[in-house]
Short mmCIF file of C-alpha atoms in Angstrom, two decimals:
data_model
loop_
_atom_site.label_atom_id
_atom_site.label_comp_id
_atom_site.label_asym_id
_atom_site.label_seq_id
_atom_site.Cartn_x
_atom_site.Cartn_y
_atom_site.Cartn_z
CA MET A 1 -180.25 -9.78 67.51
CA ARG A 2 -178.49 -12.18 69.41
CA SER A 3 -179.25 -13.30 72.97
CA PHE A 4 -177.83 -14.01 75.85
CA ASN A 5 -177.52 -16.76 78.13
CA LYS A 6 -178.15 -17.15 81.87
CA ASN A 7 -174.09 -16.94 83.02
CA GLU A 8 -173.22 -14.05 79.74
CA THR A 9 -176.51 -12.55 81.16
CA GLN A 10 -174.84 -12.17 84.60
CA ASN A 11 -171.30 -11.28 83.49
CA ILE A 12 -172.67 -8.13 81.92
CA LEU A 13 -174.04 -6.98 84.43
CA ALA A 14 -171.61 -7.44 86.99
CA LYS A 15 -169.23 -5.89 84.70
CA ALA A 16 -171.70 -2.41 84.15
CA ALA A 17 -172.08 -2.74 88.02
CA GLU A 18 -168.72 -2.70 89.01
CA LEU A 19 -167.78 -0.06 85.68
CA GLU A 20 -171.02 2.39 87.52
CA MET A 21 -169.39 2.07 90.69
CA SER A 22 -166.06 3.12 89.64
CA ARG A 23 -167.98 6.40 87.98
CA SER A 24 -169.10 7.21 91.16
CA LEU A 25 -166.37 5.93 93.29
CA ASP A 26 -164.13 8.35 91.31
CA GLY A 27 -165.10 11.95 93.12
CA GLY A 28 -162.66 10.49 96.19
CA ASN A 29 -165.42 8.57 98.43
CA ASP A 30 -164.19 5.32 100.07
CA GLY A 31 -167.67 3.20 99.56
CA LEU A 32 -171.25 3.41 98.86
CA THR A 33 -174.22 3.81 100.87
CA GLU A 34 -177.41 1.91 101.15
CA PRO A 35 -179.55 3.91 99.25
CA GLU A 36 -176.78 4.42 96.21
CA ILE A 37 -176.08 0.74 95.93
CA ILE A 38 -180.18 0.53 95.62
CA GLU A 39 -180.16 2.56 93.35
CA LEU A 40 -176.91 1.17 91.52
CA ALA A 41 -178.97 -2.16 91.12
CA LYS A 42 -181.44 -0.21 89.57
CA GLU A 43 -179.79 1.40 86.87
CA SER A 44 -178.05 -2.69 86.40
CA GLY A 45 -181.32 -3.92 86.12
CA ILE A 46 -181.51 -5.52 89.58
CA SER A 47 -184.71 -5.96 91.05
CA ILE A 48 -185.14 -3.49 95.03
CA SER A 49 -186.40 -6.61 96.78
CA SER A 50 -183.08 -8.71 95.22
CA ILE A 51 -180.71 -6.17 96.64
CA LYS A 52 -182.62 -5.70 100.00
CA VAL A 53 -182.15 -9.33 100.62
CA ALA A 54 -178.17 -9.92 99.47
CA LEU A 55 -177.46 -6.29 101.69
CA LEU A 56 -178.80 -8.12 104.86
CA SER A 57 -175.69 -10.98 104.80
CA PHE A 58 -173.59 -7.97 105.63
CA ASN A 59 -176.26 -6.42 107.46
CA THR A 60 -176.43 -9.40 110.03
CA PRO A 61 -173.73 -8.29 113.08
CA GLN A 62 -169.97 -9.96 112.75
CA PHE A 63 -169.00 -11.50 115.47
CA LYS A 64 -166.52 -9.68 117.74
CA HIS A 65 -166.10 -12.12 120.56
CA SER A 66 -163.70 -15.37 120.36
CA PHE A 67 -162.70 -19.43 121.81
CA ASN A 68 -161.89 -18.56 125.19
CA TRP A 69 -159.34 -20.03 126.11
CA LEU A 70 -159.27 -20.53 129.60
CA LYS A 71 -163.09 -21.44 130.02
CA GLY A 72 -163.65 -23.33 127.23
CA THR A 73 -166.64 -21.57 125.43
CA SER A 74 -169.53 -23.97 125.76
CA LYS A 75 -173.11 -22.07 124.85
CA THR A 76 -174.08 -19.60 122.18
CA GLU A 77 -177.25 -17.39 123.11
CA HIS A 78 -179.06 -14.82 120.68
CA VAL A 79 -181.75 -12.72 121.63
CA GLU A 80 -183.62 -10.59 118.09
CA TYR A 81 -186.25 -8.80 118.34
CA PHE A 82 -188.89 -7.55 115.90
CA ASP A 83 -191.49 -4.41 116.10
CA THR A 84 -194.05 -7.13 114.01
CA GLU A 85 -196.83 -9.51 115.46
CA LEU A 86 -195.88 -12.63 114.70
CA ARG A 87 -198.07 -14.78 111.90
CA SER A 88 -198.90 -18.41 111.45
CA GLU A 89 -197.42 -18.50 108.57
CA GLN A 90 -193.64 -17.03 109.47
CA MET A 91 -193.84 -19.45 112.38
CA THR A 92 -194.21 -22.66 109.93
CA LYS A 93 -191.24 -21.02 108.31
CA VAL A 94 -189.20 -20.65 110.99
CA LEU A 95 -189.68 -23.64 112.30
CA GLN A 96 -188.53 -24.84 109.05
CA LEU A 97 -185.56 -22.80 109.00
CA LEU A 98 -184.44 -24.08 111.99
CA GLN A 99 -184.99 -27.89 111.22
CA SER A 100 -182.85 -27.80 107.87
CA THR A 101 -179.89 -26.19 109.95
CA GLU A 102 -179.63 -28.00 112.10
CA ASN A 103 -180.98 -31.85 109.49
CA GLU A 104 -183.14 -32.87 112.59
CA LEU A 105 -187.15 -32.65 113.15
CA GLY A 106 -186.60 -32.12 117.12
CA GLU A 107 -189.57 -31.14 119.46
CA THR A 108 -191.94 -29.17 118.59
CA GLU A 109 -194.63 -26.80 120.96
CA LEU A 110 -197.11 -24.86 118.68
CA HIS A 111 -199.81 -22.02 120.55
CA SER A 112 -201.58 -19.14 118.14
CA LYS A 113 -198.11 -16.63 119.70
CA LYS A 114 -195.74 -19.44 120.77
CA LEU A 115 -193.48 -20.97 118.83
CA SER A 116 -191.19 -23.76 121.00
CA TRP A 117 -188.27 -25.92 119.72
CA SER A 118 -185.61 -27.95 121.13
CA THR A 119 -183.33 -31.14 120.09
CA LYS A 120 -181.13 -32.39 122.07
CA ARG A 121 -178.08 -35.08 121.44
CA GLU A 122 -175.74 -37.32 123.52
CA VAL A 123 -173.11 -33.60 124.50
CA GLU A 124 -175.00 -31.36 122.94
CA SER A 125 -178.70 -29.12 123.39
CA LEU A 126 -180.26 -26.27 121.04
CA LYS A 127 -183.21 -24.66 121.94
CA VAL A 128 -185.14 -21.44 120.09
CA THR A 129 -188.97 -20.20 121.30
CA LEU A 130 -190.02 -17.62 119.03
CA LYS A 131 -193.28 -15.61 120.95
CA GLU A 132 -194.71 -12.51 120.76
CA GLU A 133 -196.36 -9.85 123.33
CA ASN A 134 -197.00 -6.29 122.46
CA ASN A 135 -197.00 -6.63 119.00
CA ARG A 136 -193.43 -7.06 119.36
CA THR A 137 -192.22 -10.69 118.03
CA SER A 138 -188.72 -12.45 120.28
CA PHE A 139 -186.05 -14.99 119.27
CA THR A 140 -184.61 -16.53 121.82
CA TYR A 141 -181.31 -19.04 120.78
CA SER A 142 -179.51 -20.91 123.04
CA LYS A 143 -177.42 -23.74 121.96
CA ARG A 144 -175.29 -25.52 124.93
CA TRP A 145 -172.25 -28.06 124.63
CA THR A 146 -171.18 -28.20 128.59
CA GLU A 147 -171.38 -32.31 128.30
CA LEU A 148 -168.47 -31.68 125.07
CA ARG A 149 -166.51 -29.78 126.88
CA ILE A 150 -166.22 -31.92 129.95
CA LEU A 151 -165.84 -34.99 127.44
CA MET A 152 -162.64 -32.85 126.01
CA SER A 153 -161.48 -31.61 128.95
CA ILE A 154 -160.84 -35.16 131.17
CA PHE A 155 -159.57 -37.85 128.26
CA PRO A 156 -157.91 -35.83 126.79
CA PHE A 157 -155.71 -34.13 129.44
CA ILE A 158 -155.67 -38.07 130.95
CA LEU A 159 -154.89 -39.53 127.75
CA ALA A 160 -152.15 -37.22 127.65
CA PHE A 161 -151.01 -38.03 130.49
CA ILE A 162 -150.62 -41.46 130.57
CA ILE A 163 -148.75 -41.89 127.32
CA THR A 164 -146.30 -39.09 127.80
CA LEU A 165 -145.76 -41.60 131.70
CA VAL A 166 -145.10 -44.27 129.96
CA THR A 167 -142.74 -42.59 127.36
CA MET A 168 -140.36 -40.93 129.35
CA LYS A 169 -140.20 -44.50 131.45
CA GLY A 170 -139.84 -46.81 128.45
CA MET A 171 -136.53 -44.07 127.62
CA GLY A 172 -135.25 -44.61 131.27
CA PHE A 173 -136.07 -41.56 132.91
CA ASN A 174 -136.20 -41.83 136.86
CA LYS A 175 -139.30 -41.57 138.82
CA PHE A 176 -139.30 -38.12 139.95
CA THR A 177 -138.46 -37.07 136.38
CA THR A 178 -140.75 -38.67 135.07
CA LEU A 179 -143.78 -37.88 136.89
CA PHE A 180 -142.79 -34.13 136.74
CA PHE A 181 -142.49 -33.89 133.42
CA ALA A 182 -145.67 -35.75 132.50
CA PRO A 183 -148.64 -33.19 134.18
CA PHE A 184 -146.88 -30.59 130.72
CA GLY A 185 -147.85 -33.51 127.63
CA GLY A 186 -151.40 -33.55 129.98
CA PHE A 187 -151.71 -29.52 128.94
CA ILE A 188 -150.39 -30.82 125.61
CA GLY A 189 -153.77 -33.39 124.92
CA LEU A 190 -156.25 -30.51 127.42
CA ALA A 191 -155.01 -27.69 124.60
CA VAL A 192 -156.48 -31.01 122.00
CA GLY A 193 -159.34 -31.59 123.25
CA TRP A 194 -160.18 -28.18 123.36
CA THR A 195 -158.85 -26.94 119.92
CA TYR A 196 -161.50 -29.78 119.08
CA LEU A 197 -164.53 -27.81 120.77
CA LYS A 198 -162.74 -24.02 119.01
CA SER A 199 -164.10 -25.78 116.13
CA LYS A 200 -167.90 -27.41 117.36
CA PHE A 201 -167.78 -23.01 118.36
CA GLU A 202 -166.81 -21.73 114.99
CA SER A 203 -169.18 -24.05 113.73
CA HIS A 204 -171.92 -23.20 115.78
CA LYS A 205 -171.11 -19.09 115.37
CA LYS A 206 -171.45 -20.38 111.39
CA LYS A 207 -175.14 -21.78 111.87
CA LEU A 208 -175.87 -18.85 113.61
CA HIS A 209 -175.41 -16.49 111.73
CA THR A 210 -177.14 -18.19 108.54
CA LEU A 211 -180.06 -18.52 110.42
CA LEU A 212 -180.05 -15.37 112.01
CA VAL A 213 -179.83 -13.77 107.59
CA GLN A 214 -182.76 -16.12 106.64
CA LEU A 215 -184.71 -14.87 109.29
CA ARG A 216 -183.76 -11.69 108.67
CA ALA A 217 -185.29 -12.48 104.67
CA LEU A 218 -188.43 -13.86 107.01
CA PHE A 219 -188.74 -10.07 108.50
CA LEU A 220 -187.25 -7.75 106.21
CA HIS A 221 -190.70 -5.40 106.42
CA ASN A 222 -189.95 -4.48 109.83
CA ASP A 223 -188.80 -1.53 110.69
CA SER A 224 -186.18 -2.04 113.27
CA VAL A 225 -184.63 -5.43 114.55
CA ASN A 226 -182.46 -5.19 118.29
CA THR A 227 -179.66 -7.67 118.74
CA HIS A 228 -178.22 -8.93 121.61
CA ILE A 229 -175.48 -12.40 121.68
CA GLU A 230 -173.65 -13.81 125.17
CA VAL A 231 -171.58 -16.29 125.14
CA ASP A 232 -170.97 -17.73 128.51
CA GLU A 233 -169.88 -14.63 130.76
CA LEU A 234 -168.84 -12.23 127.34
CA LYS A 235 -171.81 -9.78 126.32
CA ILE A 236 -172.30 -7.88 123.22
CA ASP A 237 -173.81 -4.24 123.95
CA THR A 238 -177.28 -4.04 121.64
CA ILE A 239 -177.45 -3.95 117.93
CA GLU A 240 -179.76 -1.47 116.20
CA LEU A 241 -180.34 -2.04 112.13
CA SER A 242 -183.05 -0.39 109.87
CA SER A 243 -184.19 -1.74 106.81
CA GLN A 244 -187.08 -0.43 104.93
CA LYS A 245 -190.60 -2.33 103.66
CA ILE A 246 -190.64 -3.70 100.96
CA LYS A 247 -193.05 -6.16 98.93
CA VAL A 248 -190.86 -9.43 98.12
#
């Protein structure tokens, strides 16, 4: 009897899952529910624990907010609650996740029911707290880059202002015209600086999303997870997520 290698096995299972899903959707349904996906995975030979971990990346709330061009977003804050006690091995794994995500050792304060981890660079800082209270664990994430926003607001504006001033003067424009248009050049420079800020904001969002997926996998046995996200003054309503108890 022929044996199949790893890639061939994956392709066969993927094709079988595709065919099975096509038959499931023939009834006119627009999609499959989570229990139906789990049942389909079982029929395809995929373990329940693996499919549940994969579902976490889709259940993790997508951040609906975007970069604030008027204010220049300079922080990302997130608070999440897990209805479970905090164990020492979980704190150790969370610490490893943070150090891996940020690629820094950071400063750690470890207590029996609380973990505090922070790191500070020249233009940004991060503080994370994992704490248990009343048999409930909270995860608090706060990343700020206020100094970077100030730098990207002042220097690009001044530099572009001076370049516009010198260029127009060299082209023979009179003093009044030069002084009138130079601030517009400054605002173009400001837009360039804040474009860089936006790229940092998107990078931080991506890191936070990845970290949340990993945390959900770590606390997968929880009955519920409550989430609150805040970016500057913009708040997103609480989201209720549910996951079933499984053994990984």
